Tab-separated table of C-alpha atoms in Angstrom:
chain	number	residue	atom	x	y	z
W	1	MET	CA	28.448	60.185	126.631
W	2	ARG	CA	31.727	61.815	128.062
W	3	GLY	CA	31.130	65.104	128.462
W	4	LEU	CA	29.455	68.343	127.276
W	5	PHE	CA	31.540	71.758	126.537
W	6	ILE	CA	30.151	75.236	126.912
W	7	ALA	CA	31.117	78.236	124.734
W	8	SER	CA	29.620	81.647	124.464
W	9	THR	CA	29.524	83.915	121.467
W	10	GLY	CA	31.172	86.857	123.118
W	11	GLN	CA	32.652	88.159	126.281
W	12	HIS	CA	30.071	88.914	129.381
W	13	ILE	CA	26.851	87.214	128.137
W	14	GLY	CA	26.583	85.208	131.332
W	15	LYS	CA	28.153	81.722	130.304
W	16	THR	CA	29.390	81.034	134.152
W	17	THR	CA	25.895	82.298	135.736
W	18	THR	CA	24.264	79.999	132.720
W	19	CYS	CA	26.389	77.065	133.536
W	20	LEU	CA	25.641	77.224	137.120
W	21	GLY	CA	22.011	76.368	136.225
W	22	LEU	CA	22.889	73.971	133.782
W	23	PHE	CA	24.806	71.788	136.266
W	24	SER	CA	22.105	71.749	138.774
W	25	GLY	CA	19.662	70.142	136.112
W	26	LEU	CA	22.136	67.902	134.749
W	27	HIS	CA	23.050	66.730	138.322
W	28	LYS	CA	19.464	65.789	138.748
W	29	LEU	CA	19.847	63.799	135.615
W	30	PHE	CA	23.483	62.596	135.420
W	31	SER	CA	25.174	61.537	138.755
W	32	PRO	CA	27.375	61.809	139.954
W	33	LEU	CA	28.252	64.871	137.143
W	34	GLY	CA	32.089	66.237	137.151
W	35	TYR	CA	32.860	69.854	136.384
W	36	MET	CA	36.313	71.592	134.965
W	37	LYS	CA	37.551	74.910	133.275
W	38	PRO	CA	40.515	73.555	131.322
W	39	ILE	CA	41.875	76.936	130.142
W	40	GLY	CA	41.526	80.215	132.842
W	41	GLN	CA	42.223	83.846	132.688
W	42	GLN	CA	40.997	85.337	136.074
W	43	HIS	CA	42.424	83.287	138.843
W	44	ILE	CA	43.161	83.790	142.362
W	45	THR	CA	45.527	81.964	144.858
W	46	THR	CA	43.913	79.762	147.766
W	47	LYS	CA	45.396	79.760	150.806
W	48	GLN	CA	46.798	76.603	150.347
W	49	GLY	CA	49.074	78.377	147.787
W	50	ILE	CA	46.966	77.011	144.513
W	51	GLN	CA	46.319	79.168	141.779
W	52	VAL	CA	42.982	78.323	140.227
W	53	ASP	CA	40.445	79.963	138.094
W	54	LYS	CA	37.800	81.960	140.169
W	55	ASP	CA	35.054	80.114	138.368
W	56	VAL	CA	36.042	76.842	139.385
W	57	LEU	CA	36.102	77.285	143.242
W	58	VAL	CA	32.496	78.826	142.342
W	59	PHE	CA	31.268	75.339	141.143
W	60	LYS	CA	33.577	73.382	143.718
W	61	LYS	CA	31.685	75.266	146.877
W	62	SER	CA	28.619	75.555	145.606
W	63	PHE	CA	28.164	71.987	144.232
W	64	SER	CA	30.677	70.278	146.946
W	65	LEU	CA	32.592	68.866	144.291
W	66	THR	CA	35.654	66.190	145.288
W	67	ASP	CA	37.765	66.478	142.224
W	68	SER	CA	41.313	68.339	143.087
W	69	LEU	CA	41.624	72.162	142.128
W	70	GLU	CA	44.450	71.312	140.065
W	71	SER	CA	42.188	68.983	137.956
W	72	MET	CA	39.631	71.187	137.643
W	73	SER	CA	41.692	74.337	136.695
W	74	PRO	CA	44.803	72.581	134.523
W	75	ILE	CA	45.667	75.561	132.627
W	76	LEU	CA	45.800	79.318	133.463
W	77	ILE	CA	46.759	82.160	130.894
W	78	PRO	CA	48.326	85.131	133.763
W	79	THR	CA	50.302	88.009	132.538
W	80	GLY	CA	53.219	87.076	129.987
W	81	PHE	CA	51.943	83.743	129.379
W	82	THR	CA	51.553	84.582	125.755
W	83	ARG	CA	54.762	86.092	125.416
W	84	ASP	CA	56.540	83.051	126.737
W	85	PHE	CA	54.089	80.573	124.334
W	86	LEU	CA	55.421	82.513	121.352
W	87	ASP	CA	58.919	82.677	122.587
W	88	LYS	CA	58.920	78.668	122.936
W	89	LYS	CA	59.200	78.656	126.577
W	90	ILE	CA	55.700	76.629	126.630
W	91	HIS	CA	55.053	74.272	124.641
W	92	ILE	CA	51.435	73.212	123.114
W	93	ASP	CA	52.377	69.562	123.282
W	94	ASP	CA	52.835	70.090	126.865
W	95	LEU	CA	49.521	71.911	127.442
W	96	ARG	CA	47.389	69.501	125.452
W	97	LYS	CA	48.506	66.448	127.695
W	98	LYS	CA	48.229	68.188	130.714
W	99	MET	CA	44.503	69.233	129.531
W	100	ILE	CA	43.448	65.753	128.460
W	101	SER	CA	45.067	64.186	131.827
W	102	SER	CA	42.700	66.375	133.778
W	103	PHE	CA	39.629	65.752	132.042
W	104	LYS	CA	40.584	62.043	132.084
W	105	THR	CA	41.250	62.172	135.810
W	106	ILE	CA	37.629	64.025	136.647
W	107	GLN	CA	35.888	62.041	133.917
W	108	GLU	CA	36.574	58.651	136.114
W	109	ASN	CA	33.799	57.252	137.324
W	110	LYS	CA	31.387	60.271	136.428
W	111	GLN	CA	28.293	59.851	134.019
W	112	LEU	CA	29.028	63.329	132.401
W	113	VAL	CA	31.600	65.969	132.736
W	114	LEU	CA	30.700	69.987	132.093
W	115	VAL	CA	33.566	71.570	130.650
W	116	GLU	CA	33.112	75.320	130.846
W	117	GLY	CA	35.091	77.372	128.153
W	118	THR	CA	36.675	80.830	128.383
W	119	GLY	CA	34.935	83.262	126.224
W	120	HIS	CA	33.482	83.029	122.708
W	121	CYS	CA	35.137	79.945	120.570
W	122	GLY	CA	38.377	82.131	118.973
W	123	VAL	CA	39.690	83.231	122.323
W	124	GLY	CA	42.880	81.036	122.854
W	125	SER	CA	43.651	80.998	119.453
W	126	ILE	CA	47.147	82.452	119.607
W	127	ILE	CA	48.167	79.496	122.061
W	128	HIS	CA	46.379	77.041	119.508
W	129	LEU	CA	43.843	76.046	122.467
W	130	ASN	CA	41.037	78.499	121.661
W	131	ASN	CA	37.609	76.778	122.589
W	132	ALA	CA	36.894	75.152	119.482
W	133	GLN	CA	40.287	73.701	119.591
W	134	VAL	CA	39.760	72.482	123.301
W	135	ALA	CA	36.500	71.008	122.752
W	136	LYS	CA	37.709	68.751	119.424
W	137	GLU	CA	40.867	67.609	122.016
W	138	LEU	CA	38.631	66.436	124.360
W	139	LYS	CA	36.258	65.002	121.545
W	140	LEU	CA	33.507	67.017	123.236
W	141	PRO	CA	29.816	68.204	121.729
W	142	LEU	CA	29.281	71.781	122.249
W	143	ILE	CA	26.364	74.152	123.868
W	144	LEU	CA	26.784	77.538	122.672
W	145	ILE	CA	25.561	80.557	124.920
W	146	SER	CA	24.517	83.907	123.282
W	147	SER	CA	23.329	87.330	124.229
W	148	GLY	CA	19.214	87.453	124.275
W	149	GLY	CA	18.543	89.198	120.790
W	150	LEU	CA	17.809	88.133	117.457
W	151	GLY	CA	19.600	89.750	114.672
W	152	SER	CA	22.986	90.398	116.151
W	153	SER	CA	22.790	87.280	118.403
W	154	PHE	CA	22.120	85.412	115.060
W	155	ASP	CA	24.997	87.441	113.720
W	156	ASP	CA	27.558	86.331	116.559
W	157	LEU	CA	26.328	82.698	116.389
W	158	MET	CA	27.101	82.835	112.703
W	159	LEU	CA	30.489	83.605	113.748
W	160	ASN	CA	31.252	81.096	116.039
W	161	ILE	CA	29.463	78.313	114.524
W	162	THR	CA	31.470	78.965	111.319
W	163	LEU	CA	34.765	78.461	113.489
W	164	CYS	CA	33.353	75.121	115.251
W	165	ASN	CA	32.402	73.720	111.696
W	166	GLN	CA	36.077	74.634	110.681
W	167	TYR	CA	36.924	71.774	113.431
W	168	LYS	CA	33.698	69.526	113.073
W	169	LEU	CA	32.535	69.858	116.120
W	170	SER	CA	29.037	68.718	117.232
W	171	ILE	CA	26.491	71.466	118.387
W	172	LEU	CA	24.177	70.461	120.611
W	173	GLY	CA	22.064	73.523	120.394
W	174	VAL	CA	21.712	77.036	121.722
W	175	ILE	CA	20.755	78.997	124.767
W	176	LEU	CA	20.270	82.699	124.798
W	177	ASN	CA	20.397	84.438	128.108
W	178	ARG	CA	19.567	87.815	129.481
W	179	VAL	CA	16.499	88.147	126.964
W	180	LEU	CA	14.411	90.933	127.993
W	181	PRO	CA	10.997	89.439	129.202
W	182	GLU	CA	8.835	91.699	127.224
W	183	LYS	CA	10.430	89.801	124.207
W	184	GLN	CA	11.049	86.707	125.431
W	185	GLU	CA	8.002	84.782	123.586
W	186	MET	CA	8.796	86.660	120.094
W	187	ILE	CA	12.477	86.083	120.204
W	188	GLN	CA	11.810	82.676	121.106
W	189	TYR	CA	9.602	82.168	118.321
W	190	TYR	CA	11.874	83.573	115.723
W	191	MET	CA	15.175	82.300	117.042
W	192	ARG	CA	13.736	78.764	116.679
W	193	LYS	CA	12.941	79.615	113.220
W	194	ALA	CA	16.460	81.040	112.338
W	195	LEU	CA	18.359	78.143	113.943
W	196	LYS	CA	16.952	75.958	111.848
W	197	CYS	CA	19.376	76.750	109.078
W	198	TRP	CA	21.557	74.542	111.376
W	199	ASN	CA	19.313	72.470	111.787
W	200	LEU	CA	20.031	73.228	116.032
W	201	PRO	CA	17.210	73.248	118.754
W	202	LEU	CA	17.235	76.510	120.834
W	203	LEU	CA	17.387	74.628	124.222
W	204	GLY	CA	16.817	77.768	126.575
W	205	CYS	CA	15.704	81.325	126.518
W	206	ILE	CA	16.560	82.889	130.087
W	207	PRO	CA	15.360	86.208	131.101
W	208	PHE	CA	17.217	89.223	132.027
W	209	ASP	CA	17.556	89.258	136.021
W	210	PRO	CA	18.387	92.608	137.256
W	211	PHE	CA	19.693	91.258	140.414
W	212	LEU	CA	22.491	89.734	138.523
W	213	SER	CA	23.942	92.643	137.612
W	214	THR	CA	23.699	94.227	140.542
W	215	PHE	CA	27.113	95.073	142.498
W	216	SER	CA	28.302	93.770	146.002
W	217	MET	CA	30.673	95.967	148.479
W	218	GLY	CA	33.185	92.648	147.499
W	219	ASP	CA	33.114	93.596	143.982
W	220	PHE	CA	34.238	97.141	144.515
W	221	GLU	CA	36.905	95.560	146.749
W	222	LEU	CA	38.116	93.847	143.807
W	223	LEU	CA	37.596	97.038	141.364
W	224	PHE	CA	39.475	99.613	143.568
W	225	GLN	CA	41.802	96.903	145.108
W	226	THR	CA	41.318	98.145	148.810
W	227	PRO	CA	39.155	96.173	152.006
W	228	ILE	CA	36.336	97.758	152.895
W	229	ILE	CA	36.915	99.976	156.375
W	230	THR	CA	33.284	99.136	158.227
W	231	GLY	CA	30.213	97.314	157.494
W	232	SER	CA	32.122	93.831	157.100
W	233	ASN	CA	29.018	92.083	158.024
W	234	TYR	CA	27.280	93.116	154.915
W	235	ARG	CA	30.329	92.772	152.331
W	236	PHE	CA	27.915	91.104	150.194
W	237	ARG	CA	24.644	93.324	150.003
W	238	HIS	CA	23.710	94.461	146.640
W	239	PHE	CA	22.325	97.744	145.866
W	240	ASP	CA	19.382	98.732	143.753
W	241	ARG	CA	20.969	102.282	142.493
W	242	ILE	CA	24.194	103.807	142.746
W	243	ARG	CA	24.440	107.576	143.504
W	244	LEU	CA	26.912	110.456	142.664
W	245	VAL	CA	26.588	112.926	145.634
W	246	ALA	CA	27.722	116.442	144.916
W	247	THR	CA	24.434	118.218	145.882
W	248	SER	CA	23.583	120.342	149.031
W	249	VAL	CA	23.153	118.054	151.713
W	250	GLU	CA	19.430	119.897	152.129
W	251	SER	CA	18.649	118.219	148.579
W	252	TYR	CA	20.038	115.136	149.456
W	253	ARG	CA	17.926	114.725	152.611
W	254	GLU	CA	15.101	114.962	150.544
W	255	MET	CA	16.383	112.074	148.065
W	256	ILE	CA	17.751	109.642	150.303
W	257	LEU	CA	16.688	106.267	149.323
W	258	PRO	CA	17.088	102.850	150.896
W	259	ASN	CA	19.555	100.045	149.497
W	260	GLN	CA	21.269	102.742	147.917
W	261	LEU	CA	24.958	102.821	147.008
W	262	ILE	CA	26.519	106.381	147.729
W	263	ILE	CA	29.711	108.279	146.147
W	264	THR	CA	30.932	111.141	147.600
W	265	PRO	CA	33.869	112.739	148.835
W	266	SER	CA	35.526	111.573	152.152
W	267	ASN	CA	35.360	115.424	153.273
W	268	ARG	CA	31.593	115.770	152.607
W	269	GLU	CA	30.988	115.045	156.153
W	270	ASP	CA	27.527	116.559	156.036
W	271	ILE	CA	26.424	113.959	153.663
W	272	ILE	CA	28.115	111.063	155.546
W	273	LEU	CA	26.404	112.293	158.625
W	274	ALA	CA	22.917	112.774	156.909
W	275	THR	CA	23.193	109.044	155.574
W	276	LEU	CA	23.766	107.533	159.175
W	277	ASN	CA	21.060	109.742	160.753
W	278	LYS	CA	18.709	108.542	158.336
W	279	HIS	CA	19.918	104.925	158.915
W	280	LEU	CA	19.484	105.248	162.648
W	281	GLU	CA	15.571	107.117	161.969
W	282	LEU	CA	15.192	103.959	160.106
W	283	LEU	CA	16.245	100.955	162.646
W	284	ASP	CA	13.119	102.072	164.457
W	285	THR	CA	10.774	100.345	161.515
W	286	HIS	CA	13.221	98.714	159.512
W	287	LYS	CA	15.566	95.725	160.800
W	288	GLU	CA	18.748	96.640	158.722
W	289	GLY	CA	17.748	100.424	158.469
W	290	LEU	CA	18.687	102.084	155.352
W	291	CYS	CA	20.651	99.005	153.693
W	292	ALA	CA	22.990	101.568	152.323
W	293	GLY	CA	26.576	101.432	151.354
W	294	MET	CA	29.247	104.597	150.839
W	295	ILE	CA	32.410	104.751	148.672
W	296	LEU	CA	34.086	107.487	150.016
W	297	THR	CA	36.516	109.585	147.452
W	298	GLY	CA	38.960	112.068	147.581
W	299	ASP	CA	42.575	112.698	148.445
W	300	PHE	CA	42.187	112.295	152.246
W	301	SER	CA	40.697	109.407	153.860
W	302	PRO	CA	37.484	109.829	156.407
W	303	ARG	CA	38.492	111.118	159.853
W	304	HIS	CA	38.503	108.559	162.543
W	305	PHE	CA	35.479	109.802	164.059
W	306	LEU	CA	33.280	109.121	161.382
W	307	ILE	CA	34.687	105.559	160.970
W	308	GLU	CA	33.943	104.901	164.632
W	309	GLN	CA	30.096	106.146	163.956
W	310	LEU	CA	29.736	103.994	160.251
W	311	GLU	CA	31.205	100.922	162.038
W	312	LYS	CA	29.031	101.085	164.891
W	313	ALA	CA	26.060	101.554	162.217
W	314	ASP	CA	27.709	98.414	160.787
W	315	ILE	CA	27.301	100.489	157.452
W	316	PRO	CA	29.886	98.875	154.820
W	317	VAL	CA	31.764	101.809	153.377
W	318	LEU	CA	35.448	101.789	150.924
W	319	TYR	CA	37.698	104.528	150.668
W	320	THR	CA	39.514	105.149	147.580
W	321	PRO	CA	42.011	108.206	146.617
W	322	LEU	CA	40.418	108.538	143.468
W	323	HIS	CA	38.142	111.320	142.733
W	324	SER	CA	34.295	110.552	142.800
W	325	TYR	CA	33.875	111.140	138.913
W	326	THR	CA	36.753	108.781	138.237
W	327	ALA	CA	35.134	106.360	140.756
W	328	MET	CA	31.929	106.558	138.742
W	329	GLN	CA	33.632	105.939	135.320
W	330	LYS	CA	35.484	102.574	136.632
W	331	ILE	CA	32.392	101.355	138.197
W	332	SER	CA	30.624	102.246	134.960
W	333	ALA	CA	32.863	99.945	132.879
W	334	PHE	CA	32.822	97.288	135.063
W	335	THR	CA	31.237	94.055	135.056
W	336	ALA	CA	31.216	91.812	138.401
W	337	LYS	CA	31.727	88.093	138.249
W	338	ILE	CA	30.049	85.995	140.952
W	339	SER	CA	32.248	84.849	143.718
W	340	THR	CA	32.162	82.161	146.081
W	341	GLU	CA	30.882	83.989	148.701
W	342	ASP	CA	28.198	85.966	147.016
W	343	ILE	CA	25.679	83.072	148.177
W	344	ASP	CA	22.382	85.219	146.784
W	345	LYS	CA	23.658	85.604	143.846
W	346	ILE	CA	24.711	81.983	143.028
W	347	LYS	CA	21.281	80.523	143.981
W	348	GLU	CA	19.331	83.441	141.963
W	349	ALA	CA	21.260	82.374	139.202
W	350	ILE	CA	20.978	78.817	139.727
W	351	SER	CA	17.148	79.267	139.942
W	352	ILE	CA	16.971	81.274	136.687
W	353	ALA	CA	19.008	79.207	134.447
W	354	GLU	CA	17.592	76.064	135.607
W	355	SER	CA	14.086	77.063	135.586
W	356	HIS	CA	14.311	78.315	131.495
W	357	ILE	CA	16.265	75.275	130.078
W	358	ASP	CA	14.746	72.696	128.175
W	359	PHE	CA	16.432	69.645	129.915
W	360	SER	CA	14.061	67.023	128.155
W	361	LEU	CA	15.528	68.489	124.729
W	362	LEU	CA	18.797	68.689	126.000
W	363	GLN	CA	19.120	64.857	127.084
W	364	SER	CA	17.483	63.996	123.953
W	365	ALA	CA	20.299	66.202	121.829
W	366	LEU	CA	22.853	64.247	124.281
W	367	ASN	CA	21.538	61.067	123.595
W	368	GLY	CA	21.447	61.734	119.824
W	369	SER	CA	25.143	62.541	119.985
């Protein structure tokens, strides 16, 4: 067995979090195990000047992988790449050779390589390297990850399986992610029935985990493209709730809750001071106090004396010149990606995904392929 290709049926389904659990479980069956993401869209530049897909960094650090970043992330699609491709400044044969060469480099001395795709099976079609085509080029069987519903999930599977069949790919099975716990038993029962039309097994049914959908201040740094100004020790603190505060300070004092992100204008110094006072009050009984975070908004940055007090209290705070309502809109439309520093979220993703995937069934499917 050379490797295993993982694709999803859509965007924001949790493919990377599922792959973390898959990799952890497969590592117990196949060692050494490799990982690569042939085509990446969201990438960063490392301190060494290497451009790499964000997910590749997560896997390399989380599992102490020794392969080079260049091999694990051979092709990146930055802004303008598609236009250059259509203008024939970039050639498909060069891309294929680079991708296959990188896979062979990683595959050497490995029992198995987990290959993560980008989005649904059709993503990348404009450059003739969609997920189905990449799996075909690498000669790999495929697992599809779908959202945790029934009818809509099956519809999405139909579209993606149709494309896979066009390229005569071997599909090993389906994993459902983010299944509501109260519907898990029902969805498992009926999805197994539905998948019989393709003779595919349901390899996993991963329940929805609210923690994996929470945001940290580190996520907001990326969203608003600005660093936090205080509380850097708690950059990866997660919040149970997000609250836009525009009420009177008297009403706010009665409704302050722990582990809450507050969004308020920077000139609402009464709200900021009320939050500080509550935090200091709770320090007597709670080691970390209020466990709050703040996004301060508006035309003027917070005054220096406030920043000093927030820094002393070690409360993570970010300032953006946007108005509070606009900031809240951006957050509502935002989907956070797991970062290498967000250790708690990585551990949670591995734990919940690995424990809800049937690796015995998956191993049988791999042997059969």
